[in-house]
Amino acid sequence: MSFRGPRSRPRQEEGGGLNNFRVLDQSQPDPVNTPDLPQSSRTFRVAAFVFHLGMSMLESRRGREALVTLISDAWRAFDRRAQKTFIPKSNLQTDLNEARRFVDTFLAKCRAEPPNIIISDRITGEGLAQRVDWPSILGSQIGDYNPKWAAMFRLNKTVVDSAVNAAELRDIEALQKILFLLSISVAHELVHMLMGFMFGDSERLTPPVINHPPGTPRGPRAGESGRYWEAKFFGCVVEAHHDPRDPRGSNQAGIFFGTLDGRRSFPMQHQIILRYVQLDFTVPIYSSNIATSRISTRAVAMQDVRRPSRFPDIASLMSTLNLYLAISKERGQGQPRHWILMLAEENATHGIFYHITGGPMHGKPYEVTIEPKRVESHGIEKRHLIAHVLEKDRQKIKAAVRQAPALFCQRWIVNVLEELEKQGVVPEGTCSKWNEALETDPFSDDGPPSKKSSGGGDTTDA
């Protein structure tokens, strides 16, 4: 793709700078106790340097070209219905000038309002950016976007501490390797934020074709925009493998390889690492004259060696689950359908089912049942998304389920939803909506409410 965009030289936007750059420490037992680190600390300096280096990679001519290719290809991978929900309203596949403006806007905003960097001992990879639904907080226009509020951006404390330790020991080569690795992680996670800028929500998944190597719609590989950008920019994906001979163990920089297709790789020379650390991005890491070999089956990635803290993590407390109301297939003419509450992670194969078993049809008393089952269970005809709920609210759902007296399954679920609505777990109006959808229980007077009222109805078992 030809690119006649802005200059390739990295630039500092007005309004940014260190005065607007915050680095927080997440190493205390309380996951929300994240004090600011002073600008004089070595940890702050490492974070500031790798953020600038990662941003400079994205801002370079080749970095921008790769970003424009990414969002153009990602746009093309969605149907028109999905495209209409995205924040940019122009077709980013065909209007490349608009795609370039969109990329430039994102990069300028990241310079002016950089995300707060949390140095965390809770993650195993070099970095992690967890997107939030920024339009619901800031507004749904491109100009409303603010990177500080669009993601929780974290760098691995073990890796950052290793950089600080290498600097103190004057181990320049190790320091350069770690800074390079962290800067790639910064760029990689900012690419994820760019996708969130385009999508406007945190739940939408990147299409499988946006990966390196690309996946297929029916295959097991999910999309990974960060790897996609890396492959376009570097010509490969950079990985750090554990060196079992290094006495520093999980604190080492590792042995760096460039991987091409998940099967072949090549060891990276330190000269190329040094060139990138010195802001020379003129050529990719990989070229066709570099010899490659099959990846050893004994290779262990550094992120598989690092061990996260056992302290609770705010990310797990704030992660979201999907609460569905699942409706069974017809069981026979005139028989009401079975309703089930289902709690599952996005794209999970299994979830927790909350439902009623037994009843007069089976000659047994009604019983509240909680069990793990496949999300795509054979007997389910349709799932209705009730709400995105926080992980911390899982216990509220379980308590509401256990407290509701066992009844005809549909009436029982309406009662559970009523309690969850009172607690703010599900949106207002959820209970009345499903109360209107009640079918008649052939073993009781329970059934659809009269048109005059959408109240609770009869809650007794016949």
Tab-separated table of C-alpha atoms in Angstrom:
chain	number	residue	atom	x	y	z
A	1	MET	CA	0.000	0.000	0.000
A	2	SER	CA	1.361	3.387	-0.938
A	3	PHE	CA	1.395	5.903	1.876
A	4	ARG	CA	1.508	9.655	1.507
A	5	GLY	CA	0.847	10.522	5.057
A	6	PRO	CA	2.431	12.689	7.699
A	7	ARG	CA	6.156	12.791	8.247
A	8	SER	CA	7.654	9.603	9.626
A	9	ARG	CA	9.664	11.353	12.295
A	10	PRO	CA	8.229	10.865	15.824
A	11	ARG	CA	6.714	13.980	17.267
A	12	GLN	CA	5.548	15.200	20.647
A	13	GLU	CA	2.029	16.622	20.677
A	14	GLU	CA	1.217	19.765	22.596
A	15	GLY	CA	-0.383	19.072	25.918
A	16	GLY	CA	1.555	15.849	26.473
A	17	GLY	CA	4.973	15.421	28.023
A	18	LEU	CA	5.948	14.049	31.405
A	19	ASN	CA	3.628	16.423	33.251
A	20	ASN	CA	0.719	14.474	31.786
A	21	PHE	CA	2.354	11.047	32.102
A	22	ARG	CA	1.445	8.986	35.165
A	23	VAL	CA	3.017	5.736	36.330
A	24	LEU	CA	1.252	3.774	39.071
A	25	ASP	CA	2.412	0.879	41.249
A	26	GLN	CA	0.190	-2.194	41.581
A	27	SER	CA	2.119	-4.401	43.992
A	28	GLN	CA	0.155	-3.953	47.230
A	29	PRO	CA	-2.309	-6.603	48.509
A	30	ASP	CA	-5.203	-4.224	47.806
A	31	PRO	CA	-5.512	-4.209	43.980
A	32	VAL	CA	-7.022	-0.713	43.912
A	33	ASN	CA	-4.207	0.772	46.007
A	34	THR	CA	-2.029	1.992	43.121
A	35	PRO	CA	0.047	4.988	44.278
A	36	ASP	CA	1.770	7.273	41.784
A	37	LEU	CA	5.492	6.746	41.303
A	38	PRO	CA	7.657	9.886	41.368
A	39	GLN	CA	9.236	11.080	38.131
A	40	SER	CA	12.636	10.750	39.784
A	41	SER	CA	12.297	6.974	40.217
A	42	ARG	CA	14.052	4.610	37.805
A	43	THR	CA	10.801	2.703	37.325
A	44	PHE	CA	9.098	5.878	36.109
A	45	ARG	CA	11.979	6.585	33.736
A	46	VAL	CA	11.847	3.076	32.278
A	47	ALA	CA	8.080	3.371	31.742
A	48	ALA	CA	8.430	6.809	30.128
A	49	PHE	CA	11.206	5.629	27.814
A	50	VAL	CA	9.462	2.473	26.592
A	51	PHE	CA	6.187	4.355	26.079
A	52	HIS	CA	7.999	6.932	23.938
A	53	LEU	CA	9.835	4.201	22.011
A	54	GLY	CA	6.655	2.211	21.418
A	55	MET	CA	4.792	5.336	20.308
A	56	SER	CA	7.681	6.257	18.012
A	57	MET	CA	7.418	2.871	16.302
A	58	LEU	CA	3.723	3.487	15.638
A	59	GLU	CA	4.363	7.078	14.478
A	60	SER	CA	7.118	6.134	12.039
A	61	ARG	CA	6.269	5.965	8.340
A	62	ARG	CA	6.247	2.155	8.277
A	63	GLY	CA	4.411	2.011	11.600
A	64	ARG	CA	1.632	4.229	10.266
A	65	GLU	CA	1.449	2.245	7.033
A	66	ALA	CA	0.948	-0.916	9.085
A	67	LEU	CA	-1.784	0.721	11.192
A	68	VAL	CA	-3.673	1.935	8.119
A	69	THR	CA	-3.454	-1.540	6.583
A	70	LEU	CA	-4.682	-3.023	9.855
A	71	ILE	CA	-7.825	-0.927	10.237
A	72	SER	CA	-8.605	-1.152	6.519
A	73	ASP	CA	-8.379	-4.956	6.594
A	74	ALA	CA	-10.290	-5.141	9.881
A	75	TRP	CA	-13.083	-2.960	8.475
A	76	ARG	CA	-13.373	-5.239	5.447
A	77	ALA	CA	-13.692	-8.320	7.677
A	78	PHE	CA	-17.035	-7.123	9.136
A	79	ASP	CA	-20.436	-7.031	7.484
A	80	ARG	CA	-22.286	-3.762	6.894
A	81	ARG	CA	-24.490	-4.163	9.947
A	82	ALA	CA	-21.422	-4.264	12.200
A	83	GLN	CA	-19.670	-1.453	10.314
A	84	LYS	CA	-22.607	0.873	10.967
A	85	THR	CA	-21.997	0.555	14.725
A	86	PHE	CA	-18.344	1.639	14.517
A	87	ILE	CA	-17.242	5.110	15.615
A	88	PRO	CA	-15.866	6.289	12.229
A	89	LYS	CA	-18.693	6.571	9.713
A	90	SER	CA	-16.550	6.612	6.559
A	91	ASN	CA	-15.617	3.354	4.849
A	92	LEU	CA	-12.059	2.809	6.117
A	93	GLN	CA	-11.482	0.101	3.529
A	94	THR	CA	-12.053	2.295	0.479
A	95	ASP	CA	-11.349	5.776	1.875
A	96	LEU	CA	-7.681	5.430	2.802
A	97	ASN	CA	-7.259	9.156	3.381
A	98	GLU	CA	-9.915	8.935	6.089
A	99	ALA	CA	-8.191	5.835	7.473
A	100	ARG	CA	-4.939	7.804	7.712
A	101	ARG	CA	-6.675	10.703	9.441
A	102	PHE	CA	-8.242	8.266	11.896
A	103	VAL	CA	-4.839	6.728	12.690
A	104	ASP	CA	-3.233	10.162	13.071
A	105	THR	CA	-6.021	11.279	15.410
A	106	PHE	CA	-5.471	8.233	17.606
A	107	LEU	CA	-1.696	8.726	17.767
A	108	ALA	CA	-2.058	12.435	18.543
A	109	LYS	CA	-4.474	11.667	21.360
A	110	CYS	CA	-2.092	9.058	22.812
A	111	ARG	CA	0.674	11.668	22.876
A	112	ALA	CA	-1.519	14.396	24.360
A	113	GLU	CA	-3.354	12.189	26.877
A	114	PRO	CA	-1.257	9.024	27.306
A	115	PRO	CA	-2.885	6.167	29.188
A	116	ASN	CA	-1.809	5.847	32.795
A	117	ILE	CA	0.820	3.100	32.998
A	118	ILE	CA	0.303	0.632	35.846
A	119	ILE	CA	3.404	-1.343	36.832
A	120	SER	CA	1.711	-4.558	37.907
A	121	ASP	CA	2.829	-7.808	39.507
A	122	ARG	CA	-0.491	-9.447	38.529
A	123	ILE	CA	0.260	-10.215	34.857
A	124	THR	CA	2.599	-12.709	33.126
A	125	GLY	CA	3.031	-11.125	29.698
A	126	GLU	CA	5.138	-8.021	29.177
A	127	GLY	CA	2.026	-5.840	28.993
A	128	LEU	CA	-1.758	-5.863	28.957
A	129	ALA	CA	-4.313	-3.231	27.912
A	130	GLN	CA	-7.913	-4.003	28.856
A	131	ARG	CA	-10.333	-1.836	26.916
A	132	VAL	CA	-13.400	-0.208	28.419
A	133	ASP	CA	-16.607	1.012	26.756
A	134	TRP	CA	-15.316	4.553	26.378
A	135	PRO	CA	-18.384	6.024	24.558
A	136	SER	CA	-20.557	5.309	27.592
A	137	ILE	CA	-18.138	7.358	29.717
A	138	LEU	CA	-16.875	10.074	27.386
A	139	GLY	CA	-19.316	10.346	24.472
A	140	SER	CA	-19.576	8.592	21.124
A	141	GLN	CA	-17.801	11.080	18.845
A	142	ILE	CA	-14.215	10.712	17.638
A	143	GLY	CA	-13.308	13.951	19.401
A	144	ASP	CA	-14.574	12.587	22.728
A	145	TYR	CA	-11.976	9.802	22.880
A	146	ASN	CA	-9.378	10.062	25.646
A	147	PRO	CA	-6.772	7.265	25.996
A	148	LYS	CA	-6.499	7.871	29.743
A	149	TRP	CA	-10.068	6.626	30.172
A	150	ALA	CA	-10.188	4.090	27.346
A	151	ALA	CA	-8.203	1.209	28.869
A	152	MET	CA	-6.419	-0.109	31.913
A	153	PHE	CA	-2.831	-0.219	30.620
A	154	ARG	CA	-0.317	-2.347	32.517
A	155	LEU	CA	3.330	-3.312	32.199
A	156	ASN	CA	4.820	-6.320	33.957
A	157	LYS	CA	6.597	-5.328	37.174
A	158	THR	CA	9.054	-8.240	36.931
A	159	VAL	CA	10.194	-7.105	33.481
A	160	VAL	CA	10.375	-3.423	34.450
A	161	ASP	CA	12.312	-4.310	37.620
A	162	SER	CA	14.707	-6.351	35.456
A	163	ALA	CA	15.374	-3.246	33.360
A	164	VAL	CA	16.018	-1.189	36.493
A	165	ASN	CA	18.332	-3.896	37.846
A	166	ALA	CA	20.248	-4.102	34.555
A	167	ALA	CA	20.719	-0.321	34.609
A	168	GLU	CA	22.007	-0.402	38.174
A	169	LEU	CA	24.460	-3.202	37.275
A	170	ARG	CA	25.447	-1.360	34.078
A	171	ASP	CA	24.544	-4.439	32.038
A	172	ILE	CA	23.909	-2.359	28.920
A	173	GLU	CA	23.100	-5.212	26.543
A	174	ALA	CA	20.499	-6.716	28.896
A	175	LEU	CA	19.013	-3.262	29.489
A	176	GLN	CA	18.690	-2.617	25.756
A	177	LYS	CA	16.997	-5.985	25.207
A	178	ILE	CA	14.467	-5.421	27.983
A	179	LEU	CA	13.684	-1.867	26.856
A	180	PHE	CA	13.164	-3.178	23.322
A	181	LEU	CA	10.845	-5.936	24.547
A	182	LEU	CA	8.784	-3.547	26.682
A	183	SER	CA	8.504	-0.992	23.879
A	184	ILE	CA	7.128	-3.665	21.532
A	185	SER	CA	4.580	-4.522	24.213
A	186	VAL	CA	3.589	-0.848	24.488
A	187	ALA	CA	3.080	-0.614	20.724
A	188	HIS	CA	1.241	-3.957	20.683
A	189	GLU	CA	-1.210	-2.920	23.406
A	190	LEU	CA	-1.759	0.517	21.876
A	191	VAL	CA	-2.807	-1.292	18.694
A	192	HIS	CA	-5.475	-3.059	20.760
A	193	MET	CA	-6.603	0.360	21.969
A	194	LEU	CA	-6.801	1.564	18.357
A	195	MET	CA	-9.242	-1.267	17.657
A	196	GLY	CA	-11.288	-0.153	20.664
A	197	PHE	CA	-11.206	3.403	19.296
A	198	MET	CA	-12.694	2.114	16.047
A	199	PHE	CA	-15.183	-0.374	17.545
A	200	GLY	CA	-16.409	1.866	20.361
A	201	ASP	CA	-16.878	-1.043	22.771
A	202	SER	CA	-14.784	-3.476	24.780
A	203	GLU	CA	-16.625	-6.683	23.921
A	204	ARG	CA	-16.322	-6.841	20.134
A	205	LEU	CA	-13.708	-9.354	19.037
A	206	THR	CA	-11.120	-8.758	16.336
A	207	PRO	CA	-11.812	-11.032	13.324
A	208	PRO	CA	-9.622	-14.182	13.144
A	209	VAL	CA	-8.130	-13.090	9.807
A	210	ILE	CA	-6.475	-10.171	11.659
A	211	ASN	CA	-3.685	-12.237	13.190
A	212	HIS	CA	-0.257	-13.616	12.333
A	213	PRO	CA	-0.563	-16.163	10.908
A	214	PRO	CA	-4.195	-15.385	9.991
A	215	GLY	CA	-6.998	-17.529	11.351
A	216	THR	CA	-10.245	-18.575	9.705
A	217	PRO	CA	-13.845	-17.783	10.741
A	218	ARG	CA	-14.475	-21.386	11.826
A	219	GLY	CA	-11.007	-22.082	13.155
A	220	PRO	CA	-9.832	-22.043	16.783
A	221	ARG	CA	-7.592	-18.977	16.398
A	222	ALA	CA	-9.024	-15.650	17.517
A	223	GLY	CA	-8.036	-12.326	16.021
A	224	GLU	CA	-4.941	-10.582	17.409
A	225	SER	CA	-4.433	-7.080	16.056
A	226	GLY	CA	-1.164	-6.576	17.940
A	227	ARG	CA	0.501	-9.582	16.295
A	228	TYR	CA	-0.914	-8.496	12.939
A	229	TRP	CA	0.700	-5.060	13.272
A	230	GLU	CA	4.009	-6.545	14.478
A	231	ALA	CA	4.197	-8.804	11.419
A	232	LYS	CA	3.561	-5.852	9.099
A	233	PHE	CA	6.056	-3.580	10.861
A	234	PHE	CA	8.876	-5.967	11.833
A	235	GLY	CA	8.325	-8.620	9.159
A	236	CYS	CA	7.942	-11.107	12.015
A	237	VAL	CA	6.641	-11.410	15.571
A	238	VAL	CA	9.278	-10.918	18.271
A	239	GLU	CA	9.319	-13.481	21.072
A	240	ALA	CA	11.583	-13.907	24.099
A	241	HIS	CA	12.442	-17.491	25.061
A	242	HIS	CA	13.716	-18.595	28.445
A	243	ASP	CA	17.418	-19.460	28.707
A	244	PRO	CA	17.697	-22.242	31.328
A	245	ARG	CA	21.415	-21.498	31.710
A	246	ASP	CA	20.825	-17.902	32.813
A	247	PRO	CA	21.078	-17.707	36.636
A	248	ARG	CA	18.640	-14.773	36.693
A	249	GLY	CA	15.754	-17.155	35.957
A	250	SER	CA	12.484	-15.312	35.397
A	251	ASN	CA	14.298	-11.961	35.747
A	252	GLN	CA	16.385	-12.485	32.601
A	253	ALA	CA	15.764	-10.738	29.295
A	254	GLY	CA	15.614	-14.065	27.471
A	255	ILE	CA	16.786	-15.155	24.026
A	256	PHE	CA	15.077	-13.163	21.276
A	257	PHE	CA	13.647	-14.821	18.177
A	258	GLY	CA	11.654	-13.550	15.238
A	259	THR	CA	8.859	-15.983	14.365
A	260	LEU	CA	7.392	-16.040	10.874
A	261	ASP	CA	4.422	-18.374	10.681
A	262	GLY	CA	4.226	-20.113	14.030
A	263	ARG	CA	6.572	-22.843	12.784
A	264	ARG	CA	9.817	-21.176	11.705
A	265	SER	CA	11.976	-18.601	13.453
A	266	PHE	CA	15.428	-17.034	13.512
A	267	PRO	CA	17.635	-15.719	16.347
A	268	MET	CA	17.773	-11.924	16.462
A	269	GLN	CA	21.134	-10.189	16.344
A	270	HIS	CA	21.754	-7.558	19.003
A	271	GLN	CA	22.683	-4.978	16.365
A	272	ILE	CA	19.089	-4.869	15.108
A	273	ILE	CA	17.789	-4.474	18.677
A	274	LEU	CA	20.201	-1.592	19.272
A	275	ARG	CA	19.095	0.086	16.047
A	276	TYR	CA	15.452	0.078	17.111
A	277	VAL	CA	16.270	1.284	20.631
A	278	GLN	CA	18.061	4.210	18.971
A	279	LEU	CA	14.857	5.062	17.016
A	280	ASP	CA	16.082	3.764	13.658
A	281	PHE	CA	13.047	2.020	12.144
A	282	THR	CA	14.044	2.295	8.486
A	283	VAL	CA	14.110	-1.442	7.731
A	284	PRO	CA	12.172	-4.438	9.099
A	285	ILE	CA	13.811	-6.967	11.388
A	286	TYR	CA	13.271	-9.824	8.946
A	287	SER	CA	14.460	-9.965	5.353
A	288	SER	CA	14.349	-12.874	2.935
A	289	ASN	CA	18.113	-13.496	3.126
A	290	ILE	CA	17.928	-14.444	6.833
A	291	ALA	CA	18.128	-18.192	7.431
A	292	THR	CA	15.317	-19.703	9.488
A	293	SER	CA	14.780	-23.013	11.264
A	294	ARG	CA	11.900	-24.869	12.847
A	295	ILE	CA	10.938	-23.653	16.313
A	296	SER	CA	12.227	-26.073	18.934
A	297	THR	CA	9.555	-28.028	20.760
A	298	ARG	CA	11.552	-27.363	23.929
A	299	ALA	CA	11.343	-23.579	23.583
A	300	VAL	CA	9.642	-21.935	26.575
A	301	ALA	CA	8.307	-18.394	26.298
A	302	MET	CA	9.394	-16.012	29.041
A	303	GLN	CA	5.779	-15.211	29.912
A	304	ASP	CA	5.287	-18.912	30.758
A	305	VAL	CA	8.136	-18.712	33.277
A	306	ARG	CA	7.028	-15.605	35.139
A	307	ARG	CA	4.685	-16.112	38.079
A	308	PRO	CA	2.111	-13.427	38.907
A	309	SER	CA	1.405	-12.304	42.453
A	310	ARG	CA	-1.201	-14.244	44.395
A	311	PHE	CA	-2.807	-11.007	45.523
A	312	PRO	CA	-6.280	-10.347	44.077
A	313	ASP	CA	-6.383	-8.461	40.816
A	314	ILE	CA	-8.711	-5.572	40.045
A	315	ALA	CA	-8.967	-6.789	36.465
A	316	SER	CA	-10.549	-10.065	37.569
A	317	LEU	CA	-12.866	-8.208	39.928
A	318	MET	CA	-13.973	-5.892	37.128
A	319	SER	CA	-14.095	-8.392	34.259
A	320	THR	CA	-17.510	-8.919	32.730
A	321	LEU	CA	-19.650	-11.978	32.143
A	322	ASN	CA	-22.701	-12.405	29.958
A	323	LEU	CA	-26.021	-13.219	31.633
A	324	TYR	CA	-28.434	-14.886	29.230
A	325	LEU	CA	-31.993	-16.124	29.382
A	326	ALA	CA	-31.980	-19.320	27.334
A	327	ILE	CA	-35.180	-20.820	25.951
A	328	SER	CA	-35.474	-24.505	25.125
A	329	LYS	CA	-36.828	-26.036	21.967
A	330	GLU	CA	-40.508	-26.964	21.935
A	331	ARG	CA	-41.166	-30.084	23.996
A	332	GLY	CA	-44.642	-30.796	22.661
A	333	GLN	CA	-47.763	-29.038	21.516
A	334	GLY	CA	-49.251	-26.870	24.240
A	335	GLN	CA	-46.322	-27.357	26.608
A	336	PRO	CA	-44.478	-24.273	27.887
A	337	ARG	CA	-40.823	-23.988	27.038
A	338	HIS	CA	-38.113	-24.441	29.620
A	339	TRP	CA	-36.348	-21.216	30.649
A	340	ILE	CA	-32.777	-21.152	31.934
A	341	LEU	CA	-30.521	-18.406	33.266
A	342	MET	CA	-27.003	-18.839	31.912
A	343	LEU	CA	-23.818	-17.061	33.042
A	344	ALA	CA	-20.767	-17.367	30.784
A	345	GLU	CA	-17.684	-15.531	29.604
A	346	GLU	CA	-17.676	-14.164	26.061
A	347	ASN	CA	-17.087	-16.996	23.549
A	348	ALA	CA	-16.822	-19.586	26.324
A	349	THR	CA	-17.784	-23.161	25.495
A	350	HIS	CA	-19.243	-23.771	28.971
A	351	GLY	CA	-21.209	-21.681	31.424
A	352	ILE	CA	-23.202	-21.940	34.648
A	353	PHE	CA	-26.872	-22.891	34.240
A	354	TYR	CA	-29.407	-21.733	36.855
A	355	HIS	CA	-32.766	-23.401	36.314
A	356	ILE	CA	-35.621	-25.448	37.734
A	357	THR	CA	-35.695	-29.229	37.467
A	358	GLY	CA	-38.403	-31.679	38.483
A	359	GLY	CA	-42.024	-30.531	38.733
A	360	PRO	CA	-45.440	-32.183	38.240
A	361	MET	CA	-44.615	-33.303	34.715
A	362	HIS	CA	-41.863	-35.486	36.171
A	363	GLY	CA	-43.712	-36.485	39.312
A	364	LYS	CA	-41.148	-34.703	41.483
A	365	PRO	CA	-41.071	-31.470	43.468
A	366	TYR	CA	-39.576	-28.394	41.824
A	367	GLU	CA	-35.879	-28.002	42.607
A	368	VAL	CA	-33.409	-25.160	42.000
A	369	THR	CA	-30.420	-26.529	40.083
A	370	ILE	CA	-27.031	-24.883	39.506
A	371	GLU	CA	-24.713	-26.761	37.169
A	372	PRO	CA	-21.974	-26.221	34.563
A	373	LYS	CA	-23.048	-27.144	31.034
A	374	ARG	CA	-22.166	-26.437	27.427
A	375	VAL	CA	-23.312	-23.026	26.207
A	376	GLU	CA	-24.379	-24.557	22.895
A	377	SER	CA	-26.476	-27.239	24.576
A	378	HIS	CA	-28.571	-29.436	22.288
A	379	GLY	CA	-31.923	-28.542	23.829
A	380	ILE	CA	-31.568	-24.746	23.622
A	381	GLU	CA	-33.205	-22.952	20.726
A	382	LYS	CA	-32.257	-19.356	21.500
A	383	ARG	CA	-30.289	-17.235	23.971
A	384	HIS	CA	-31.286	-13.685	24.905
A	385	LEU	CA	-28.567	-11.452	26.387
A	386	ILE	CA	-29.955	-9.980	29.603
A	387	ALA	CA	-26.920	-7.997	30.759
A	388	HIS	CA	-23.153	-7.746	30.974
A	389	VAL	CA	-22.428	-8.296	34.669
A	390	LEU	CA	-19.270	-7.798	36.684
A	391	GLU	CA	-17.388	-10.784	38.020
A	392	LYS	CA	-17.873	-9.412	41.515
A	393	ASP	CA	-21.663	-9.660	41.025
A	394	ARG	CA	-21.535	-13.413	40.432
A	395	GLN	CA	-22.329	-14.033	44.102
A	396	LYS	CA	-25.373	-11.731	43.922
A	397	ILE	CA	-26.763	-13.862	41.105
A	398	LYS	CA	-26.109	-17.055	43.020
A	399	ALA	CA	-27.754	-15.642	46.150
A	400	ALA	CA	-30.845	-14.466	44.244
A	401	VAL	CA	-31.149	-17.897	42.645
A	402	ARG	CA	-30.921	-19.718	45.970
A	403	GLN	CA	-33.335	-17.390	47.762
A	404	ALA	CA	-36.126	-17.576	45.169
A	405	PRO	CA	-38.616	-20.377	46.017
A	406	ALA	CA	-38.661	-23.185	43.450
A	407	LEU	CA	-41.618	-22.730	41.061
A	408	PHE	CA	-42.651	-23.214	37.464
A	409	CYS	CA	-39.370	-22.407	35.660
A	410	GLN	CA	-40.558	-19.283	33.835
A	411	ARG	CA	-42.175	-17.703	36.896
A	412	TRP	CA	-39.117	-18.579	38.974
A	413	ILE	CA	-36.775	-16.814	36.531
A	414	VAL	CA	-38.977	-13.700	36.500
A	415	ASN	CA	-38.760	-13.633	40.305
A	416	VAL	CA	-34.963	-13.977	40.178
A	417	LEU	CA	-34.739	-11.159	37.609
A	418	GLU	CA	-36.919	-8.983	39.838
A	419	GLU	CA	-34.439	-9.393	42.691
A	420	LEU	CA	-31.430	-8.775	40.422
A	421	GLU	CA	-33.117	-5.651	39.078
A	422	LYS	CA	-33.568	-4.325	42.628
A	423	GLN	CA	-29.833	-4.800	43.201
A	424	GLY	CA	-28.885	-3.082	39.948
A	425	VAL	CA	-27.329	-6.204	38.427
A	426	VAL	CA	-29.690	-6.187	35.411
A	427	PRO	CA	-31.227	-3.143	33.686
A	428	GLU	CA	-34.461	-1.571	34.860
A	429	GLY	CA	-37.452	-3.038	33.039
A	430	THR	CA	-35.937	-6.506	32.593
A	431	CYS	CA	-38.412	-8.154	34.965
A	432	SER	CA	-41.515	-6.610	33.384
A	433	LYS	CA	-40.287	-7.473	29.888
A	434	TRP	CA	-39.998	-11.167	30.673
A	435	ASN	CA	-43.116	-11.130	32.834
A	436	GLU	CA	-45.014	-10.215	29.657
A	437	ALA	CA	-43.459	-13.200	27.880
A	438	LEU	CA	-44.644	-15.794	30.424
A	439	GLU	CA	-46.430	-18.821	29.025
A	440	THR	CA	-49.238	-20.628	30.824
A	441	ASP	CA	-48.211	-23.313	33.267
A	442	PRO	CA	-50.586	-26.262	32.631
A	443	PHE	CA	-50.274	-27.359	36.270
A	444	SER	CA	-51.253	-24.040	37.872
A	445	ASP	CA	-53.011	-20.732	37.330
A	446	ASP	CA	-49.629	-19.156	36.657
A	447	GLY	CA	-49.277	-17.658	33.212
A	448	PRO	CA	-49.268	-14.455	31.211
A	449	PRO	CA	-50.321	-11.390	33.217
A	450	SER	CA	-53.365	-9.394	32.258
A	451	LYS	CA	-52.805	-6.461	29.898
A	452	LYS	CA	-53.691	-4.097	32.768
A	453	SER	CA	-50.680	-5.053	34.823
A	454	SER	CA	-47.171	-6.414	34.450
A	455	GLY	CA	-46.865	-7.237	38.124
A	456	GLY	CA	-45.507	-10.344	39.773
A	457	GLY	CA	-48.541	-12.571	39.261
A	458	ASP	CA	-49.162	-15.778	41.138
A	459	THR	CA	-46.040	-17.157	42.799
A	460	THR	CA	-47.574	-20.277	44.304
A	461	ASP	CA	-47.095	-23.792	43.021
A	462	ALA	CA	-50.295	-25.652	42.182
